[in-house]
Amino acid sequence: MIKTDVIIIGGGSTGCGIARDLALRDIPHCLIEKGDFAVGATGACHGLLHSGGRYAVNDPEAAAECISENMILRKIGVKCVEQTGGLFVRLPGDSKRFRDMFLKSCEETGISTEVLSPSRALDLVPNLNPSLEEAIKVPDCSIDPFRLCMLNITSSQKRGGEILTHNRVIDIIREHGRCVGVKVQEESTSEVSEIRGKIIINAAGAWGDKIASLAGSGVPMTLSKGSLIITNHRLTNMVINRLRPSSDGDIIVPNEAVCLAGTTSITVNDPDESEVDPAEVDIIATQAQQMLPDFGSTRLIRTYAGVRPLLKADGGDDRKISRGFRIIDHKNGMFSIIGGKLSTYRLMAEKISDRVMDVLGLKTRCRTAELPLEGQGELSGYPLSKRLKTLENIVCECELVTADDVERVAMEIGTRRIGDIQHRTRLGMGPCQGGFCTYRALGIMQETGKMTPEESMHVLREFLQRRFKGIKPALWGDQLREEQLVESIYLGILGMEQEQ
Ligand SMILES: Cc1cc2nc3c(=O)[nH]c(=O)nc-3n(C[C@H](O)[C@H](O)[C@H](O)COP(=O)(O)OP(=O)(O)OC[C@H]3O[C@@H](n4cnc5c(N)ncnc54)[C@H](O)[C@@H]3O)c2cc1C
């Protein structure tokens, strides 16, 4: 049985940020995550490190948090934040009044802006819609949520933090009305074990209410599903936003070799409801094409969706719900932290860690805004071309991942799961979506004794099913042709459908 001071439930950006903050304050802690890091909303997000521009008009408090955290994260996380800059583009018909409100609100919240003429905007992003009226430049960035989580966890691991991924919290242990620990079940063995702690932090995002209910409490949440689509190449080097009140499909974010366009906002009842509806793909692609006409002739390589853990609203439009966060003291030894954004994860972690210090009667102050994220030295950073230096033994051509990278991660974390390798190396996250590199990575795992050939066939089958689920809603044109090629390789040449 593990005994610790603080139990953190959830390995998204919030939970990983809390683990780093507590580690830097020397507080013993244990983080429990039912899957791998970032498998919830964090890994399913748009990857935009907000300047705050998107919220400036309607949610100025959240906007101010975003810009202040943006300035901190670009300093402490140089290898996971790409300083792309962003444009808010105004197209014919978009309200001039909203544009004026936008500029005024940005000024009031401290977001720097620069109004650009159409020709100046086209100099920066040549494939913008040439009929744009104007663009406003803001300090948006692109951020890698997987890398962000791993780097935060590095600080915890270096200072003795207990990290349990692929372990699900199935119960909260209560004694005399107080939460004193959790029961967790390991994913592959189903073994159940106990972890005892003085304080429990519920950082389970959209699953927060489910966790709170295990302790006889609840958290008031609205769950909002958002879908995104990925293009097969990088159409823009800057973040492109539509200059209008937030609505569907109005942001395009460059992310390494690809672009992520989205999103939608649909209220759901269950955090696991994350199917992409083909109608959402149509909406996003149509809207994105209005900003970048090339979008219409670009191959869409995958879709995905996540569920936003928002503060409870009394009905109406999810987009109007504040992106601010709240800490709930359940007065039984458990705290929940809900709402917020990936962009404000560090601030969220700081505020809840301050509460932990109060409960423990300690005074060590937060240092997460000053110290660079640890573990960045081994990363190549931006632009992606820096990785060309490692051209030897490449297994994933799209993301330039080498055989050594795969072998190192497999050995370091002792995993048999291909997803764990993908989250740590970006293997399969580029244009082929793992179609041509996953079997190579599994071969390496076999050679290093991590899995048997039979196990790797099983993993490959599961991977292909998951991959197809993401591709299905956007399957037409060239992508359909590529899928037929992938299908004939796996089913025809490799005979994957045949019984073993
Ligand atoms: C479509 C979409 C786009 C977004 N785009 C952006 C963006 O561009 N920029 C931005 O700043 N924000 C964005 N957001 C918001 C942002 O992603 C979230 O606010 C943030 O990632 C939430 O992080 P979290 O750690 O609180 O939750 P999550 O990332 O969901 O983490 C919660 C974790 O708890 C785990 N968990 C749940 N139950 C259990 C259990 N019983 N036992 C153990 N573990 C459990 C889950 O597996 C999960 O990993 C977006 C969100 C969505 C859905």
mmCIF file of N, CA and C in Angstrom, residues 201-299:
data_model
loop_
_atom_site.group_PDB
_atom_site.id
_atom_site.type_symbol
_atom_site.label_atom_id
_atom_site.label_comp_id
_atom_site.label_asym_id
_atom_site.label_seq_id
_atom_site.Cartn_x
_atom_site.Cartn_y
_atom_site.Cartn_z
ATOM 1 N N ILE A 201 -7.035 15.290 -4.344
ATOM 2 C CA ILE A 201 -7.411 16.320 -5.325
ATOM 3 C C ILE A 201 -8.053 15.629 -6.523
ATOM 4 N N ASN A 202 -9.266 16.062 -6.796
ATOM 5 C CA ASN A 202 -10.000 15.528 -7.935
ATOM 6 C C ASN A 202 -9.724 16.436 -9.138
ATOM 7 N N ALA A 203 -8.798 15.969 -10.008
ATOM 8 C CA ALA A 203 -8.465 16.735 -11.225
ATOM 9 C C ALA A 203 -8.841 15.881 -12.426
ATOM 10 N N ALA A 204 -10.023 15.254 -12.336
ATOM 11 C CA ALA A 204 -10.426 14.282 -13.362
ATOM 12 C C ALA A 204 -11.192 14.924 -14.501
ATOM 13 N N GLY A 205 -11.107 16.236 -14.672
ATOM 14 C CA GLY A 205 -11.712 16.916 -15.818
ATOM 15 C C GLY A 205 -13.184 16.582 -15.936
ATOM 16 N N ALA A 206 -13.594 16.162 -17.137
ATOM 17 C CA ALA A 206 -15.006 15.890 -17.390
ATOM 18 C C ALA A 206 -15.541 14.729 -16.538
ATOM 19 N N TRP A 207 -14.648 13.939 -15.974
ATOM 20 C CA TRP A 207 -15.058 12.815 -15.111
ATOM 21 C C TRP A 207 -15.150 13.256 -13.640
ATOM 22 N N GLY A 208 -14.966 14.562 -13.407
ATOM 23 C CA GLY A 208 -14.888 15.095 -12.045
ATOM 24 C C GLY A 208 -16.097 14.772 -11.190
ATOM 25 N N ASP A 209 -17.290 14.864 -11.782
ATOM 26 C CA ASP A 209 -18.495 14.608 -10.991
ATOM 27 C C ASP A 209 -18.568 13.132 -10.595
ATOM 28 N N LYS A 210 -18.133 12.257 -11.508
ATOM 29 C CA LYS A 210 -18.141 10.813 -11.204
ATOM 30 C C LYS A 210 -17.228 10.531 -10.023
ATOM 31 N N ILE A 211 -16.061 11.166 -10.018
ATOM 32 C CA ILE A 211 -15.114 10.950 -8.919
ATOM 33 C C ILE A 211 -15.697 11.502 -7.618
ATOM 34 N N ALA A 212 -16.247 12.732 -7.687
ATOM 35 C CA ALA A 212 -16.794 13.339 -6.465
ATOM 36 C C ALA A 212 -17.915 12.468 -5.903
ATOM 37 N N SER A 213 -18.690 11.866 -6.795
ATOM 38 C CA SER A 213 -19.820 11.060 -6.301
ATOM 39 C C SER A 213 -19.334 9.816 -5.552
ATOM 40 N N LEU A 214 -18.113 9.344 -5.840
ATOM 41 C CA LEU A 214 -17.574 8.196 -5.084
ATOM 42 C C LEU A 214 -17.376 8.573 -3.614
ATOM 43 N N ALA A 215 -17.254 9.899 -3.366
ATOM 44 C CA ALA A 215 -17.072 10.361 -1.986
ATOM 45 C C ALA A 215 -18.361 10.970 -1.451
ATOM 46 N N GLY A 216 -19.473 10.674 -2.127
ATOM 47 C CA GLY A 216 -20.772 11.171 -1.663
ATOM 48 C C GLY A 216 -20.971 12.655 -1.936
ATOM 49 N N SER A 217 -20.152 13.260 -2.812
ATOM 50 C CA SER A 217 -20.304 14.685 -3.143
ATOM 51 C C SER A 217 -20.652 14.828 -4.626
ATOM 52 N N GLY A 218 -20.588 16.042 -5.119
ATOM 53 C CA GLY A 218 -20.844 16.264 -6.543
ATOM 54 C C GLY A 218 -20.143 17.530 -6.966
ATOM 55 N N VAL A 219 -19.931 17.690 -8.273
ATOM 56 C CA VAL A 219 -19.418 18.975 -8.762
ATOM 57 C C VAL A 219 -20.317 19.439 -9.910
ATOM 58 N N PRO A 220 -20.722 20.720 -9.843
ATOM 59 C CA PRO A 220 -21.645 21.235 -10.857
ATOM 60 C C PRO A 220 -20.932 21.492 -12.181
ATOM 61 N N MET A 221 -21.174 20.636 -13.178
ATOM 62 C CA MET A 221 -20.442 20.782 -14.444
ATOM 63 C C MET A 221 -21.374 20.736 -15.641
ATOM 64 N N THR A 222 -20.944 21.416 -16.694
ATOM 65 C CA THR A 222 -21.572 21.228 -18.003
ATOM 66 C C THR A 222 -20.510 20.584 -18.883
ATOM 67 N N LEU A 223 -20.871 19.482 -19.535
ATOM 68 C CA LEU A 223 -19.910 18.782 -20.389
ATOM 69 C C LEU A 223 -20.146 19.196 -21.846
ATOM 70 N N SER A 224 -19.107 19.703 -22.473
ATOM 71 C CA SER A 224 -19.266 20.216 -23.831
ATOM 72 C C SER A 224 -18.302 19.498 -24.781
ATOM 73 N N LYS A 225 -18.888 18.719 -25.698
ATOM 74 C CA LYS A 225 -18.029 18.003 -26.660
ATOM 75 C C LYS A 225 -17.565 18.947 -27.765
ATOM 76 N N GLY A 226 -16.304 18.861 -28.121
ATOM 77 C CA GLY A 226 -15.783 19.640 -29.242
ATOM 78 C C GLY A 226 -15.053 18.706 -30.188
ATOM 79 N N SER A 227 -15.267 18.881 -31.503
ATOM 80 C CA SER A 227 -14.594 18.022 -32.483
ATOM 81 C C SER A 227 -13.576 18.834 -33.281
ATOM 82 N N LEU A 228 -12.574 18.128 -33.775
ATOM 83 C CA LEU A 228 -11.504 18.778 -34.547
ATOM 84 C C LEU A 228 -11.137 17.919 -35.739
ATOM 85 N N ILE A 229 -10.560 18.560 -36.773
ATOM 86 C CA ILE A 229 -10.068 17.793 -37.920
ATOM 87 C C ILE A 229 -8.601 18.141 -38.167
ATOM 88 N N ILE A 230 -7.861 17.169 -38.710
ATOM 89 C CA ILE A 230 -6.430 17.367 -38.963
ATOM 90 C C ILE A 230 -6.180 17.344 -40.461
ATOM 91 N N THR A 231 -5.414 18.319 -40.954
ATOM 92 C CA THR A 231 -5.069 18.345 -42.382
ATOM 93 C C THR A 231 -3.743 17.616 -42.612
ATOM 94 N N ASN A 232 -3.501 17.222 -43.848
ATOM 95 C CA ASN A 232 -2.295 16.420 -44.079
ATOM 96 C C ASN A 232 -1.029 17.253 -44.222
ATOM 97 N N HIS A 233 -1.142 18.565 -44.204
ATOM 98 C CA HIS A 233 0.076 19.351 -44.089
ATOM 99 C C HIS A 233 -0.187 20.684 -43.429
ATOM 100 N N ARG A 234 0.893 21.411 -43.207
ATOM 101 C CA ARG A 234 0.816 22.642 -42.428
ATOM 102 C C ARG A 234 0.458 23.786 -43.374
ATOM 103 N N LEU A 235 -0.817 24.199 -43.306
ATOM 104 C CA LEU A 235 -1.298 25.203 -44.254
ATOM 105 C C LEU A 235 -0.918 26.616 -43.855
ATOM 106 N N THR A 236 -0.596 26.813 -42.595
ATOM 107 C CA THR A 236 -0.268 28.153 -42.109
ATOM 108 C C THR A 236 0.774 28.038 -41.005
ATOM 109 N N ASN A 237 1.638 29.020 -40.935
ATOM 110 C CA ASN A 237 2.617 29.016 -39.841
ATOM 111 C C ASN A 237 2.131 29.846 -38.662
ATOM 112 N N MET A 238 0.968 30.518 -38.830
ATOM 113 C CA MET A 238 0.408 31.287 -37.707
ATOM 114 C C MET A 238 -0.955 30.700 -37.343
ATOM 115 N N VAL A 239 -1.377 30.920 -36.097
ATOM 116 C CA VAL A 239 -2.741 30.538 -35.708
ATOM 117 C C VAL A 239 -3.697 31.492 -36.428
ATOM 118 N N ILE A 240 -4.763 30.937 -37.009
ATOM 119 C CA ILE A 240 -5.754 31.788 -37.691
ATOM 120 C C ILE A 240 -7.095 31.672 -36.953
ATOM 121 N N ASN A 241 -7.609 32.822 -36.494
ATOM 122 C CA ASN A 241 -8.919 32.863 -35.826
ATOM 123 C C ASN A 241 -9.842 33.740 -36.668
ATOM 124 N N ARG A 242 -11.131 33.472 -36.605
ATOM 125 C CA ARG A 242 -12.104 34.352 -37.284
ATOM 126 C C ARG A 242 -12.479 35.466 -36.314
ATOM 127 N N LEU A 243 -12.463 36.679 -36.792
ATOM 128 C CA LEU A 243 -12.787 37.826 -35.931
ATOM 129 C C LEU A 243 -14.308 38.000 -35.871
ATOM 130 N N ARG A 244 -14.913 37.245 -34.977
ATOM 131 C CA ARG A 244 -16.369 37.327 -34.773
ATOM 132 C C ARG A 244 -16.661 36.640 -33.439
ATOM 133 N N PRO A 245 -17.867 36.768 -32.890
ATOM 134 C CA PRO A 245 -18.150 36.060 -31.636
ATOM 135 C C PRO A 245 -17.893 34.567 -31.832
ATOM 136 N N SER A 246 -17.380 33.893 -30.786
ATOM 137 C CA SER A 246 -16.992 32.477 -30.899
ATOM 138 C C SER A 246 -18.108 31.639 -31.502
ATOM 139 N N SER A 247 -17.755 30.858 -32.508
ATOM 140 C CA SER A 247 -18.738 29.911 -33.062
ATOM 141 C C SER A 247 -17.986 28.740 -33.670
ATOM 142 N N ASP A 248 -18.724 27.845 -34.335
ATOM 143 C CA ASP A 248 -18.111 26.612 -34.838
ATOM 144 C C ASP A 248 -17.015 26.878 -35.872
ATOM 145 N N GLY A 249 -15.967 26.107 -35.805
ATOM 146 C CA GLY A 249 -14.959 26.057 -36.870
ATOM 147 C C GLY A 249 -14.216 27.354 -37.127
ATOM 148 N N ASP A 250 -13.947 28.135 -36.073
ATOM 149 C CA ASP A 250 -13.326 29.426 -36.359
ATOM 150 C C ASP A 250 -11.854 29.543 -35.954
ATOM 151 N N ILE A 251 -11.181 28.414 -35.709
ATOM 152 C CA ILE A 251 -9.741 28.502 -35.382
ATOM 153 C C ILE A 251 -8.963 27.408 -36.132
ATOM 154 N N ILE A 252 -7.818 27.792 -36.689
ATOM 155 C CA ILE A 252 -6.910 26.825 -37.317
ATOM 156 C C ILE A 252 -5.549 26.993 -36.631
ATOM 157 N N VAL A 253 -5.014 25.881 -36.104
ATOM 158 C CA VAL A 253 -3.742 25.963 -35.359
ATOM 159 C C VAL A 253 -2.686 25.092 -36.051
ATOM 160 N N PRO A 254 -1.523 25.668 -36.429
ATOM 161 C CA PRO A 254 -0.458 24.811 -36.962
ATOM 162 C C PRO A 254 0.124 23.956 -35.836
ATOM 163 N N ASN A 255 0.374 22.698 -36.131
ATOM 164 C CA ASN A 255 0.889 21.794 -35.109
ATOM 165 C C ASN A 255 1.917 20.895 -35.774
ATOM 166 N N GLU A 256 3.204 21.226 -35.590
ATOM 167 C CA GLU A 256 4.288 20.497 -36.264
ATOM 168 C C GLU A 256 3.990 20.405 -37.763
ATOM 169 N N ALA A 257 3.850 19.167 -38.305
ATOM 170 C CA ALA A 257 3.716 19.037 -39.758
ATOM 171 C C ALA A 257 2.281 19.217 -40.265
ATOM 172 N N VAL A 258 1.316 19.363 -39.362
ATOM 173 C CA VAL A 258 -0.097 19.385 -39.770
ATOM 174 C C VAL A 258 -0.797 20.637 -39.228
ATOM 175 N N CYS A 259 -2.100 20.755 -39.535
ATOM 176 C CA CYS A 259 -2.906 21.828 -38.923
ATOM 177 C C CYS A 259 -4.132 21.209 -38.261
ATOM 178 N N LEU A 260 -4.578 21.797 -37.160
ATOM 179 C CA LEU A 260 -5.778 21.329 -36.467
ATOM 180 C C LEU A 260 -6.850 22.403 -36.633
ATOM 181 N N ALA A 261 -8.005 22.023 -37.175
ATOM 182 C CA ALA A 261 -9.080 23.004 -37.358
ATOM 183 C C ALA A 261 -10.285 22.609 -36.535
ATOM 184 N N GLY A 262 -10.926 23.571 -35.936
ATOM 185 C CA GLY A 262 -12.114 23.279 -35.136
ATOM 186 C C GLY A 262 -12.644 24.561 -34.549
ATOM 187 N N THR A 263 -13.504 24.421 -33.684
ATOM 188 C CA THR A 263 -14.070 23.220 -33.134
ATOM 189 C C THR A 263 -15.575 23.389 -33.051
ATOM 190 N N THR A 264 -16.271 22.434 -32.452
ATOM 191 C CA THR A 264 -17.715 22.542 -32.258
ATOM 192 C C THR A 264 -17.971 22.581 -30.748
ATOM 193 N N SER A 265 -19.206 22.711 -30.352
ATOM 194 C CA SER A 265 -19.520 22.743 -28.927
ATOM 195 C C SER A 265 -20.926 22.176 -28.724
ATOM 196 N N ILE A 266 -20.975 20.937 -28.252
ATOM 197 C CA ILE A 266 -22.266 20.238 -28.128
ATOM 198 C C ILE A 266 -22.373 19.675 -26.716
ATOM 199 N N THR A 267 -23.436 20.004 -25.996
ATOM 200 C CA THR A 267 -23.588 19.499 -24.627
ATOM 201 C C THR A 267 -23.821 17.988 -24.654
ATOM 202 N N VAL A 268 -23.068 17.268 -23.832
ATOM 203 C CA VAL A 268 -23.257 15.809 -23.728
ATOM 204 C C VAL A 268 -23.482 15.459 -22.249
ATOM 205 N N ASN A 269 -24.005 14.244 -22.017
ATOM 206 C CA ASN A 269 -24.283 13.842 -20.630
ATOM 207 C C ASN A 269 -23.164 13.016 -20.040
ATOM 208 N N ASP A 270 -22.346 12.432 -20.925
ATOM 209 C CA ASP A 270 -21.354 11.474 -20.453
ATOM 210 C C ASP A 270 -19.973 11.895 -20.973
ATOM 211 N N PRO A 271 -18.951 11.924 -20.091
ATOM 212 C CA PRO A 271 -17.608 12.342 -20.552
ATOM 213 C C PRO A 271 -17.012 11.407 -21.590
ATOM 214 N N ASP A 272 -17.559 10.184 -21.709
ATOM 215 C CA ASP A 272 -17.013 9.252 -22.708
ATOM 216 C C ASP A 272 -17.710 9.380 -24.066
ATOM 217 N N GLU A 273 -18.668 10.317 -24.162
ATOM 218 C CA GLU A 273 -19.365 10.525 -25.446
ATOM 219 C C GLU A 273 -18.509 11.385 -26.354
ATOM 220 N N SER A 274 -17.576 10.777 -27.093
ATOM 221 C CA SER A 274 -16.709 11.633 -27.903
ATOM 222 C C SER A 274 -16.607 11.152 -29.347
ATOM 223 N N GLU A 275 -17.761 10.745 -29.895
ATOM 224 C CA GLU A 275 -17.805 10.375 -31.320
ATOM 225 C C GLU A 275 -17.895 11.648 -32.153
ATOM 226 N N VAL A 276 -17.191 11.666 -33.278
ATOM 227 C CA VAL A 276 -17.306 12.820 -34.183
ATOM 228 C C VAL A 276 -18.425 12.534 -35.179
ATOM 229 N N ASP A 277 -19.337 13.489 -35.318
ATOM 230 C CA ASP A 277 -20.419 13.348 -36.285
ATOM 231 C C ASP A 277 -19.917 13.913 -37.624
ATOM 232 N N PRO A 278 -20.111 13.195 -38.753
ATOM 233 C CA PRO A 278 -19.637 13.734 -40.041
ATOM 234 C C PRO A 278 -20.169 15.145 -40.320
ATOM 235 N N ALA A 279 -21.361 15.481 -39.760
ATOM 236 C CA ALA A 279 -21.900 16.837 -39.984
ATOM 237 C C ALA A 279 -20.970 17.885 -39.352
ATOM 238 N N GLU A 280 -20.320 17.524 -38.237
ATOM 239 C CA GLU A 280 -19.384 18.469 -37.606
ATOM 240 C C GLU A 280 -18.177 18.698 -38.516
ATOM 241 N N VAL A 281 -17.744 17.611 -39.172
ATOM 242 C CA VAL A 281 -16.587 17.732 -40.085
ATOM 243 C C VAL A 281 -16.922 18.714 -41.202
ATOM 244 N N ASP A 282 -18.144 18.591 -41.745
ATOM 245 C CA ASP A 282 -18.576 19.500 -42.827
ATOM 246 C C ASP A 282 -18.541 20.941 -42.365
ATOM 247 N N ILE A 283 -19.087 21.174 -41.152
ATOM 248 C CA ILE A 283 -19.147 22.561 -40.646
ATOM 249 C C ILE A 283 -17.737 23.124 -40.488
ATOM 250 N N ILE A 284 -16.869 22.347 -39.845
ATOM 251 C CA ILE A 284 -15.512 22.862 -39.567
ATOM 252 C C ILE A 284 -14.766 23.127 -40.880
ATOM 253 N N ALA A 285 -14.855 22.148 -41.819
ATOM 254 C CA ALA A 285 -14.108 22.294 -43.076
ATOM 255 C C ALA A 285 -14.625 23.508 -43.851
ATOM 256 N N THR A 286 -15.942 23.710 -43.863
ATOM 257 C CA THR A 286 -16.515 24.840 -44.607
ATOM 258 C C THR A 286 -16.052 26.167 -44.015
ATOM 259 N N GLN A 287 -16.082 26.239 -42.673
ATOM 260 C CA GLN A 287 -15.679 27.486 -42.015
ATOM 261 C C GLN A 287 -14.182 27.753 -42.214
ATOM 262 N N ALA A 288 -13.388 26.687 -42.092
ATOM 263 C CA ALA A 288 -11.932 26.855 -42.234
ATOM 264 C C ALA A 288 -11.593 27.324 -43.650
ATOM 265 N N GLN A 289 -12.331 26.800 -44.613
ATOM 266 C CA GLN A 289 -12.075 27.162 -46.009
ATOM 267 C C GLN A 289 -12.339 28.650 -46.262
ATOM 268 N N GLN A 290 -13.272 29.217 -45.478
ATOM 269 C CA GLN A 290 -13.537 30.654 -45.656
ATOM 270 C C GLN A 290 -12.312 31.482 -45.268
ATOM 271 N N MET A 291 -11.542 30.976 -44.278
ATOM 272 C CA MET A 291 -10.344 31.735 -43.862
ATOM 273 C C MET A 291 -9.145 31.372 -44.742
ATOM 274 N N LEU A 292 -8.981 30.085 -45.006
ATOM 275 C CA LEU A 292 -7.872 29.614 -45.845
ATOM 276 C C LEU A 292 -8.481 28.819 -47.000
ATOM 277 N N PRO A 293 -8.670 29.448 -48.167
ATOM 278 C CA PRO A 293 -9.338 28.739 -49.273
ATOM 279 C C PRO A 293 -8.677 27.404 -49.612
ATOM 280 N N ASP A 294 -7.344 27.261 -49.405
ATOM 281 C CA ASP A 294 -6.661 25.988 -49.708
ATOM 282 C C ASP A 294 -7.221 24.829 -48.898
ATOM 283 N N PHE A 295 -7.884 25.155 -47.800
ATOM 284 C CA PHE A 295 -8.427 24.107 -46.949
ATOM 285 C C PHE A 295 -9.365 23.180 -47.743
ATOM 286 N N GLY A 296 -10.065 23.785 -48.720
ATOM 287 C CA GLY A 296 -11.045 23.015 -49.493
ATOM 288 C C GLY A 296 -10.412 21.914 -50.321
ATOM 289 N N SER A 297 -9.141 22.096 -50.713
ATOM 290 C CA SER A 297 -8.511 21.071 -51.561
ATOM 291 C C SER A 297 -7.466 20.280 -50.777
ATOM 292 N N THR A 298 -7.517 20.381 -49.449
ATOM 293 C CA THR A 298 -6.523 19.694 -48.622
ATOM 294 C C THR A 298 -7.109 18.413 -48.046
ATOM 295 N N ARG A 299 -6.260 17.390 -47.992
ATOM 296 C CA ARG A 299 -6.700 16.095 -47.474
ATOM 297 C C ARG A 299 -6.874 16.178 -45.957
#
